[in-house]
Coordinates of C-alpha atoms in Angstrom, one line a residue:
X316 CA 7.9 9.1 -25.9
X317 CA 5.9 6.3 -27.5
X318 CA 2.2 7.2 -28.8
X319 CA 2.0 3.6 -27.0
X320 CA 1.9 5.9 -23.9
X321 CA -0.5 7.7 -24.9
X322 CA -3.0 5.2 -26.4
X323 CA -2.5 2.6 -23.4
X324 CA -2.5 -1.0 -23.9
X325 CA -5.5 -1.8 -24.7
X326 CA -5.0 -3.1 -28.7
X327 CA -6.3 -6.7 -28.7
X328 CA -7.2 -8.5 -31.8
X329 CA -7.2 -12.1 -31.5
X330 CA -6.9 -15.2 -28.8
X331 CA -6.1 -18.8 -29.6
X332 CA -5.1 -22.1 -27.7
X333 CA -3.9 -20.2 -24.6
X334 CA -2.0 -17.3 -26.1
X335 CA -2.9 -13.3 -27.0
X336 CA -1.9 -11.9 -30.3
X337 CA -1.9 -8.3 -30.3
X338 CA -1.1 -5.8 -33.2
X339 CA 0.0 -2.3 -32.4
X340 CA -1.8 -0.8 -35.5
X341 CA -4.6 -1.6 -34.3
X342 CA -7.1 0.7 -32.3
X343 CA -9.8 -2.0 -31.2
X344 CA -10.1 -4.0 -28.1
X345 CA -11.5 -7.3 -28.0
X346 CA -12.6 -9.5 -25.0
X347 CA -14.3 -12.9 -25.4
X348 CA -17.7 -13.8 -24.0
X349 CA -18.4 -16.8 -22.0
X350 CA -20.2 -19.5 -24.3
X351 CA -21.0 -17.0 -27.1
X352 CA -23.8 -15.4 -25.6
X353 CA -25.0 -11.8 -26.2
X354 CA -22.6 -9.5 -24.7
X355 CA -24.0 -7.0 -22.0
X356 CA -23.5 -3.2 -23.9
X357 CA -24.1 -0.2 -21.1
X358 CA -24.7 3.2 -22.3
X359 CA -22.4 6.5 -21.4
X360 CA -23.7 8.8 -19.3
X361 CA -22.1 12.3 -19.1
X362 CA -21.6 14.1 -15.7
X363 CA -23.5 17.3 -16.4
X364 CA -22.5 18.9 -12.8
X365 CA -18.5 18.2 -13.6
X366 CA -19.0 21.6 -15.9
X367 CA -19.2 23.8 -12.5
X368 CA -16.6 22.3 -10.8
X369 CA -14.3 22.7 -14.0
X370 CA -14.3 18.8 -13.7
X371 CA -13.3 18.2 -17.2
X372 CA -11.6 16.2 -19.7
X373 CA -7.9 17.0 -21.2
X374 CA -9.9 19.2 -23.9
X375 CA -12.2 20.3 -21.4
X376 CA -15.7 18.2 -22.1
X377 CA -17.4 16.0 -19.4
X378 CA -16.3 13.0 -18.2
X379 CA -18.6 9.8 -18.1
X380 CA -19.3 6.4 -16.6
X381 CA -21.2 3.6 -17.8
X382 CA -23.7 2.1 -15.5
X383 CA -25.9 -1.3 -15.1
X384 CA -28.1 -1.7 -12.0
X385 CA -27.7 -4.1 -10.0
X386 CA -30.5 -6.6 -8.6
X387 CA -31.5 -8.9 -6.1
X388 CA -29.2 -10.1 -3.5
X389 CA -27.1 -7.3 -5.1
X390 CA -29.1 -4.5 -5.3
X391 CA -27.3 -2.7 -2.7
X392 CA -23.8 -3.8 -3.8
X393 CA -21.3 -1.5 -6.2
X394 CA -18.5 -2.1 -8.2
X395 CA -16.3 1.0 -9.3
X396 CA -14.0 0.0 -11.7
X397 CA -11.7 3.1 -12.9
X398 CA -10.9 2.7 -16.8
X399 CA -6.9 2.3 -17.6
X400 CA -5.6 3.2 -20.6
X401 CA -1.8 5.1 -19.9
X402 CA -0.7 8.5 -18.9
X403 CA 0.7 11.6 -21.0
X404 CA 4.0 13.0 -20.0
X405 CA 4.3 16.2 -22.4
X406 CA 2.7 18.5 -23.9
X407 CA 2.7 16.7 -27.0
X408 CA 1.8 13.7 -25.9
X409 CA -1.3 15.5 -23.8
X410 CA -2.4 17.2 -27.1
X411 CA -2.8 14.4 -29.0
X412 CA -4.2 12.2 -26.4
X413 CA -7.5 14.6 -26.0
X414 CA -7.9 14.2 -30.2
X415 CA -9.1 10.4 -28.8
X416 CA -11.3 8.8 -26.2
X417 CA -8.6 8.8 -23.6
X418 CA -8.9 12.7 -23.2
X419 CA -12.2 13.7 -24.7
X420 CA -15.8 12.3 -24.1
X421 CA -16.6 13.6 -27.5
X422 CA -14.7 10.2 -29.0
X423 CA -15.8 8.0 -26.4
X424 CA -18.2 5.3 -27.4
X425 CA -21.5 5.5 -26.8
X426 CA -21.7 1.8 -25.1
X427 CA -18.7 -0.4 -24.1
X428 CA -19.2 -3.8 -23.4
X429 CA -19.6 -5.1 -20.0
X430 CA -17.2 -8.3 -19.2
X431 CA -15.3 -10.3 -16.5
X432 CA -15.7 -8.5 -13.2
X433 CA -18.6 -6.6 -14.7
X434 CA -20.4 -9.2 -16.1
X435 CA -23.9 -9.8 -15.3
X436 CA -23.7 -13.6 -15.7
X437 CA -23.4 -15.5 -13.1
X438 CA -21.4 -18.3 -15.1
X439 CA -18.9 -15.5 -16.2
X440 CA -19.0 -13.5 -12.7
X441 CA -20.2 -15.7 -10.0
X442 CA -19.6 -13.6 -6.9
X443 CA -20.3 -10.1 -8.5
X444 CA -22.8 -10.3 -11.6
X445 CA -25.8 -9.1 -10.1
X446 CA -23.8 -5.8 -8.1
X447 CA -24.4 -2.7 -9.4
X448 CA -21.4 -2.1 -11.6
X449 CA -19.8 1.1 -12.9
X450 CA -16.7 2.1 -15.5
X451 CA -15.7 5.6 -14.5
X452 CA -14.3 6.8 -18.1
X453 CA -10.3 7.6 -17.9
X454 CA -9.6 11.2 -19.9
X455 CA -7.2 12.8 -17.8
X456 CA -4.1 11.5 -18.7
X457 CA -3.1 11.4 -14.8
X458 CA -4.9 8.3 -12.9
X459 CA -7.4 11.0 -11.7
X460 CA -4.8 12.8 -9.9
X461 CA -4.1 15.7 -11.8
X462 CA -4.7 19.7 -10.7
X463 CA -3.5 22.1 -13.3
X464 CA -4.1 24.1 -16.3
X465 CA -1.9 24.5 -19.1
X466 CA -3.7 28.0 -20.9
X467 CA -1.4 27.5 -23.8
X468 CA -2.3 24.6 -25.3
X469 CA -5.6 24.3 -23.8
X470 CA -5.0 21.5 -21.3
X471 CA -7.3 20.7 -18.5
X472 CA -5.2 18.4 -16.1
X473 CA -8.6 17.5 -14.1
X474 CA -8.4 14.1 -12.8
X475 CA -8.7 14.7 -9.0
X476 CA -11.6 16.7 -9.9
X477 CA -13.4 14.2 -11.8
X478 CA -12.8 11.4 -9.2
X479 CA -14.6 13.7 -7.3
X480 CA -17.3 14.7 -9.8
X481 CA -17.7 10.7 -10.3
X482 CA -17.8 9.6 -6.7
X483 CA -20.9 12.9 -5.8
X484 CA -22.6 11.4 -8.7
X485 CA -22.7 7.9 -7.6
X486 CA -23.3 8.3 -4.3
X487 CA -26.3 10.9 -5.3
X488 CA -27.5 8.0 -7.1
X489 CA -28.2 5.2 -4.4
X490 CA -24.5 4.0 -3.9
X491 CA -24.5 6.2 -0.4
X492 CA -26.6 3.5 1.0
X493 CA -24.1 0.7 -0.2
X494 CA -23.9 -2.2 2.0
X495 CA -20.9 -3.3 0.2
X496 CA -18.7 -1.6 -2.1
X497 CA -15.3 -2.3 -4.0
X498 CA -13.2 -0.2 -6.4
X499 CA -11.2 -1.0 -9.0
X500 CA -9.2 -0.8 -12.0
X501 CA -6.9 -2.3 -14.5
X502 CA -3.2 -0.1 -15.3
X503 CA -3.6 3.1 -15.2
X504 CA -6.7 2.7 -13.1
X505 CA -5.0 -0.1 -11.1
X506 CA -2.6 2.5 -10.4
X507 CA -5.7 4.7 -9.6
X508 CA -7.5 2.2 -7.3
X509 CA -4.4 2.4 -5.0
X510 CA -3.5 5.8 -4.9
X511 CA -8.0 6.9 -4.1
X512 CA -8.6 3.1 -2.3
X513 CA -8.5 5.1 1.1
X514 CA -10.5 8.1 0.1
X515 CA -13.3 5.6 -1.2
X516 CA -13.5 4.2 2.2
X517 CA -14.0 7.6 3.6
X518 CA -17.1 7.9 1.5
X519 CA -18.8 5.6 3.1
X520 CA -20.4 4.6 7.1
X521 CA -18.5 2.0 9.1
X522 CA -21.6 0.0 8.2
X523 CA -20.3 -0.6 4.6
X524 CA -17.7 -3.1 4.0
X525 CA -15.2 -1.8 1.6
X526 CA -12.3 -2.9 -0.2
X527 CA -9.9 -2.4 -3.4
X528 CA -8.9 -4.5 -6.4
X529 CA -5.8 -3.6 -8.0
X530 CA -5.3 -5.4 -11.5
X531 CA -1.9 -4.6 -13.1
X532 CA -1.2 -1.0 -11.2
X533 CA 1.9 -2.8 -9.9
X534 CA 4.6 -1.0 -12.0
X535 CA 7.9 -1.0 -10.6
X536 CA 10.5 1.7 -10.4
X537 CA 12.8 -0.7 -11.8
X538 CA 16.6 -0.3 -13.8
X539 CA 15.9 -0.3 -17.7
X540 CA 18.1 -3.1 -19.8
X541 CA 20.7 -0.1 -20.0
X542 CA 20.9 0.6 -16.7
X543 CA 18.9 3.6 -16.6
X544 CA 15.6 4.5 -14.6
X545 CA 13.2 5.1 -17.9
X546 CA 9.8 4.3 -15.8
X547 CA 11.1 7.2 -13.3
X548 CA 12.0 9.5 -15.8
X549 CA 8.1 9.2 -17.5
X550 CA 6.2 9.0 -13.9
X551 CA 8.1 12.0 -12.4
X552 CA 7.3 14.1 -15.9
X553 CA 3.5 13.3 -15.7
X554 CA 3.4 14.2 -11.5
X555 CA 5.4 17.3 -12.7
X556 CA 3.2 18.2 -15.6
X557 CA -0.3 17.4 -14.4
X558 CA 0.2 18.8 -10.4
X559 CA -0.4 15.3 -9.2
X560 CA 2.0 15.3 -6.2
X561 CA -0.6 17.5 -3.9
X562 CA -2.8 14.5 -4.4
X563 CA -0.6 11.8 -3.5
X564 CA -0.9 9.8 -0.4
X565 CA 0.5 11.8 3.0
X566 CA 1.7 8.8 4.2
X567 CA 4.2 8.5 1.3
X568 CA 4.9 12.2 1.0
X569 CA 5.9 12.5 4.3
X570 CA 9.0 10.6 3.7
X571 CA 9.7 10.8 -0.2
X572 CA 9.5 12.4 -3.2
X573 CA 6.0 12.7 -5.4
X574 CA 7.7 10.8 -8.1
X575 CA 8.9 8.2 -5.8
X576 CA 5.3 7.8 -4.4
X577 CA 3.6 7.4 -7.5
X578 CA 5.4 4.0 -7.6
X579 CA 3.0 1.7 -5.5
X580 CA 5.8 -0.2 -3.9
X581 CA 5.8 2.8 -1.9
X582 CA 2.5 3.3 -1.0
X583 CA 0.9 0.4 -0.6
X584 CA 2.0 -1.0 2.7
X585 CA 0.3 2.3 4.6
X586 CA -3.3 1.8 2.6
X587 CA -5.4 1.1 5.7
X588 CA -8.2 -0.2 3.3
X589 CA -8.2 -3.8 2.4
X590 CA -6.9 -4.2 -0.7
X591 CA -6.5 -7.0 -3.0
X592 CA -3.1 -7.2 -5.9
X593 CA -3.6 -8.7 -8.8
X594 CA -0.6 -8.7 -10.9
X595 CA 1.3 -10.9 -13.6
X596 CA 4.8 -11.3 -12.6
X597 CA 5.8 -11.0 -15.7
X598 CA 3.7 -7.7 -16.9
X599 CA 4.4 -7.6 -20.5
X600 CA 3.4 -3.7 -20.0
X601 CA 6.6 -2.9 -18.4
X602 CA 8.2 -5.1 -20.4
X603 CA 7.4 -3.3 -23.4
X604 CA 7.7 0.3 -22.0
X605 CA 9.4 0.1 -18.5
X606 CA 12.2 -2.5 -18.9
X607 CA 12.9 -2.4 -22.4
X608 CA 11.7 0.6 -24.4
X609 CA 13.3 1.4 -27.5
X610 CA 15.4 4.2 -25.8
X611 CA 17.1 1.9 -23.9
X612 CA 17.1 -0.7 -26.3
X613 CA 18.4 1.2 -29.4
X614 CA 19.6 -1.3 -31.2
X615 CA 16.9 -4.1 -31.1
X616 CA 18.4 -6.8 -28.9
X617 CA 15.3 -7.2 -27.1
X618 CA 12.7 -6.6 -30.3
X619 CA 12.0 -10.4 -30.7
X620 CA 12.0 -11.4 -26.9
X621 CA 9.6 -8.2 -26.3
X622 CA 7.2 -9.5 -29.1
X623 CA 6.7 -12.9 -28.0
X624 CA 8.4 -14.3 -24.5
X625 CA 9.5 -17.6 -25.9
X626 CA 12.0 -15.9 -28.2
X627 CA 14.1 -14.4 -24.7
X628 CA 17.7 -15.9 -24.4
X629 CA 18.8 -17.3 -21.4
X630 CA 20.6 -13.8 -20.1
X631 CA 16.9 -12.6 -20.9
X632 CA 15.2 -14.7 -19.2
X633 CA 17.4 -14.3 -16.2
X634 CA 17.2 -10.4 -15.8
X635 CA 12.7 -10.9 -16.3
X636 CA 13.3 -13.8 -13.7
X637 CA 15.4 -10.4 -11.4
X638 CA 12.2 -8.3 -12.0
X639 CA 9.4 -10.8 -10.7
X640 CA 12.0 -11.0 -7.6
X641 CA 11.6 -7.7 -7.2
X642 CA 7.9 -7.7 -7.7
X643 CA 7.9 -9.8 -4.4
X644 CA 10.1 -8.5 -2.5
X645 CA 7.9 -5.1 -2.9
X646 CA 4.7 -6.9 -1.5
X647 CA 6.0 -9.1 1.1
X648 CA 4.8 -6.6 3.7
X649 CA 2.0 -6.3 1.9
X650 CA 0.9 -9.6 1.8
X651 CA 1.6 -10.5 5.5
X652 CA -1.6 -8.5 6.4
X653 CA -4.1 -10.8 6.7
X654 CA -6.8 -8.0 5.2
X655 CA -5.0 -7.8 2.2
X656 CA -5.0 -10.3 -0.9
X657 CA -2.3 -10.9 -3.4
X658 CA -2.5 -12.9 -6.8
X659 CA 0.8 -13.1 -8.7
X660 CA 0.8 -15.6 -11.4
X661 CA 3.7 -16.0 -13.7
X662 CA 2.5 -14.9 -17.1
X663 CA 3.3 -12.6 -19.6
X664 CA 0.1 -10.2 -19.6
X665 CA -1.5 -7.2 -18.8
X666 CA -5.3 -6.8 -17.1
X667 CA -6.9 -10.4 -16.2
X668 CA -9.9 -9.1 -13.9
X669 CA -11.9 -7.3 -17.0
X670 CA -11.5 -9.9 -19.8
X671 CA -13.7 -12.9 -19.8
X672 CA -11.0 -15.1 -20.6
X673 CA -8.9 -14.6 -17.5
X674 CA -11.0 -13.9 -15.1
X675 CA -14.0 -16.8 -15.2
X676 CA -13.8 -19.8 -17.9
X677 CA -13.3 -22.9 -18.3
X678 CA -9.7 -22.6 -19.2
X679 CA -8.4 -19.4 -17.1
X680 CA -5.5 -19.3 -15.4
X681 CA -4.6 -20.8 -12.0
X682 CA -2.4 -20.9 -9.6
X683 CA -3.5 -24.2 -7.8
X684 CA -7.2 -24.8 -8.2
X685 CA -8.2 -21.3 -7.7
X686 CA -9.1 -19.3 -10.8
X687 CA -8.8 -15.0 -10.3
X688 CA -12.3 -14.4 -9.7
X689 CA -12.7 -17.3 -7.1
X690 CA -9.6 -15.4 -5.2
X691 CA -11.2 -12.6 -5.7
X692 CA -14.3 -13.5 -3.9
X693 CA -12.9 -15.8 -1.5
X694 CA -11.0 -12.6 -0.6
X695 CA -13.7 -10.4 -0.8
X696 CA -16.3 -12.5 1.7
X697 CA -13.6 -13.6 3.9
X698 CA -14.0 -17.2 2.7
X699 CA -10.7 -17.7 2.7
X700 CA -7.1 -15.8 3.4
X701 CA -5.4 -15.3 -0.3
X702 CA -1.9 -14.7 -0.6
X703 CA -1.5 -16.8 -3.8
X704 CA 2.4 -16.8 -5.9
X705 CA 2.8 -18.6 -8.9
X706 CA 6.1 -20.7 -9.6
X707 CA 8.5 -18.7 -11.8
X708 CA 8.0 -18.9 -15.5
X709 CA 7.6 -21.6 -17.2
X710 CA 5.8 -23.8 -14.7
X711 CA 2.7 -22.5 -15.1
X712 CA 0.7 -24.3 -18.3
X713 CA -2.7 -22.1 -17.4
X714 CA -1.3 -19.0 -18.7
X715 CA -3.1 -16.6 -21.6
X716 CA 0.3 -15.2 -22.7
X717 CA 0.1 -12.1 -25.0
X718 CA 2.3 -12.3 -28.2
X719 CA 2.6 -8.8 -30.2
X720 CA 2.7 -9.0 -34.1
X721 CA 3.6 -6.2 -36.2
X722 CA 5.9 -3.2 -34.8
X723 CA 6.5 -3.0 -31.4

């Protein structure tokens, strides 16, 4: 597989006039303030009682979070937002994944910077910028599912462990008391927020309203450009690898196999929580790795269409035009729960809810009138019943499309 895998998506370097330009040989993420202003930089902080419980990292150090304290009217509000950032499949890809901040606190940075969702400005976060807010660092490889120990080449699959290291800790630290509380996460820990959105309820009195947000953990067991299942292949290595399936939804289990429920289609119609999707229709994640990864794509039909969207051909844009179909089809359940919210716009993208730029500015994307965040909070509050689909691509003139340069 791909050291992509491995290193997530996270390799921003530059926005202009509506469109992301990403480089693959970069390592640095980027996201733009609102109106230039300082950006809000939150320290790590290690969880010293994960050691006991063998709550560890892929190489076996602590896992961390990064938290600001909220204030005011949101004092008693909390934000969890799981860091994404891929999975490892192998024990290759495992190894070299804990040599970076993905697997080992030992390269994390010491402050990330705090934006969208978790911004404490009001003009950047209007519903949520004075809750306390907290990044649970991602370094298990797993979507902090995993239970298993690989002696061999020293590989602590620990992610159901730290969730639960994580959650003691906060809730030791005032959020036990929350009168309002909503996790989340982007990818990997989009994919987390669904699969733990239930058992963060459970934490919590009837008292405490609680919900989910979702933000790109939509990925698809979809057919490959050659007619071949590569998503499947990957997830059902990583449940094998890591021991996840134990920790997998019941309801799901029940009825199917682990790597079938680690697909979300699958799972999130029986989440009794409320839960919010926030997905691009046309997620240039799966694109990339699900739909047409090299392996499937040996000779490089799809190379120019992959690196920028308005290079796809017409049989191209046809098949993406098959997956956003299918996108819908898996949340029409879904979305006829009136608990539940859904935001599907028709971009090519990955993450909106954790970047200033799609989540609260002047020029974010819509779908109507309604920017992410204001769905978000309309949701949230009750103000409003979202169920919000964007028109197939390439109505939609609001979009931050992401354009790759250099090798994909």
């Amino acid at each position: 597989m791909s050291l992509l895998w491995v290193a997530g998506f996270l390799l921003c370097v530059r926005w202009a006039h509506g469109t992301e330009y990403w480089n693959t040989s970069e390592v640095a993420s980027v996201n733009n303030g609102g109106g230039g202003s300082s950006p809000l930089l939150v320290g790590l902080t290690l969880i010293q009682s994960a050691a006991a419980k063998h709550a560890v990292c892929l190489d076996g150090s602590l896992p961390g979070y990064h938290l600001h304290r909220g204030y005011g009217s949101g004092a008693n509000s909390w934000i969890v937002n799981l860091e994404g950032g891929g999975w490892c499949n192998d024990i290759k890809s495992c190894a070299f994944r804990k040599t970076g901040h993905h697997g080992s606190s030992y390269y994390m940075e010491k402050q990330i910077q705090f934006s969208g969702i978790l911004s404490n400005k009001p003009e950047e976060n209007p519903d949520f910028y004075n809750w306390n807010r907290v990044k649970i660092r991602y370094c298990d490889g797993g979507s902090f599912l995993g239970e298993s120990y690989n002696e061999a080449a020293g590989l602590y699959f620990r992610g159901q462990r730290i969730w639960l290291a994580a959650m003691e800790e906060l809730l030791s630290n005032g959020m036990r008391d929350a009168s309002r509380a909503l996790l989340s996460g982007c990818s990997a820990g989009g994919l987390s927020t669904i699969f733990h959105c239930d058992n963060f309820r459970a934490l919590f009195s009837s008292s405490t309203n609680v919900k989910c947000l979702a933000d790109a953990g939509l990925f698809l067991d979809s057919v490959d450009v050659a007619g071949g299942h590569t998503m499947r292949s990957f997830f059902g290595d990583v449940v094998s690898l890591q021991g996840a399936g134990r920790y997998l939804p019941r309801t799901c289990t029940a009825r199917m196999d682990a790597t079938s429920c680690f697909f979300p289609q699958n799972v999130v119609g029986n989440i009794q929580t409320p839960l919010f999707l926030l997905n691009t229709a046309y997620d240039v994640w799966q694109l990339q790795q699900s739909l047409a990864p090299k392996t499937a794509d040996p000779q490089g039909y799809w190379k120019e269409c992959k690196m920028n969207h308005a290079n796809c051909n017409s049989y191209q844009l046809q098949f993406l035009q098959g997956f956003r179909d299918q996108m819908l089809n898996a949340v029409k359940e879904f979305s006829s729960s009136g608990k539940n919210g859904l935001y599907i716009n028709s971009c090519f993208a990955h993450c909106q809810s954790e970047r200033q730029d799609t989540w609260y500015a002047s020029n974010s994307p819509l779908i109507g009138n309604k920017r992410i965040a204001t769905a978000v909070g309309d949701w949230f509050f009750d103000r409003s019943q979202v169920d919000e689909v964007d028109c197939a691509y390439p109505c939609d003139s609001t979009c931050h499309h992401i354009v790759f340069r250099g090798r994909v």
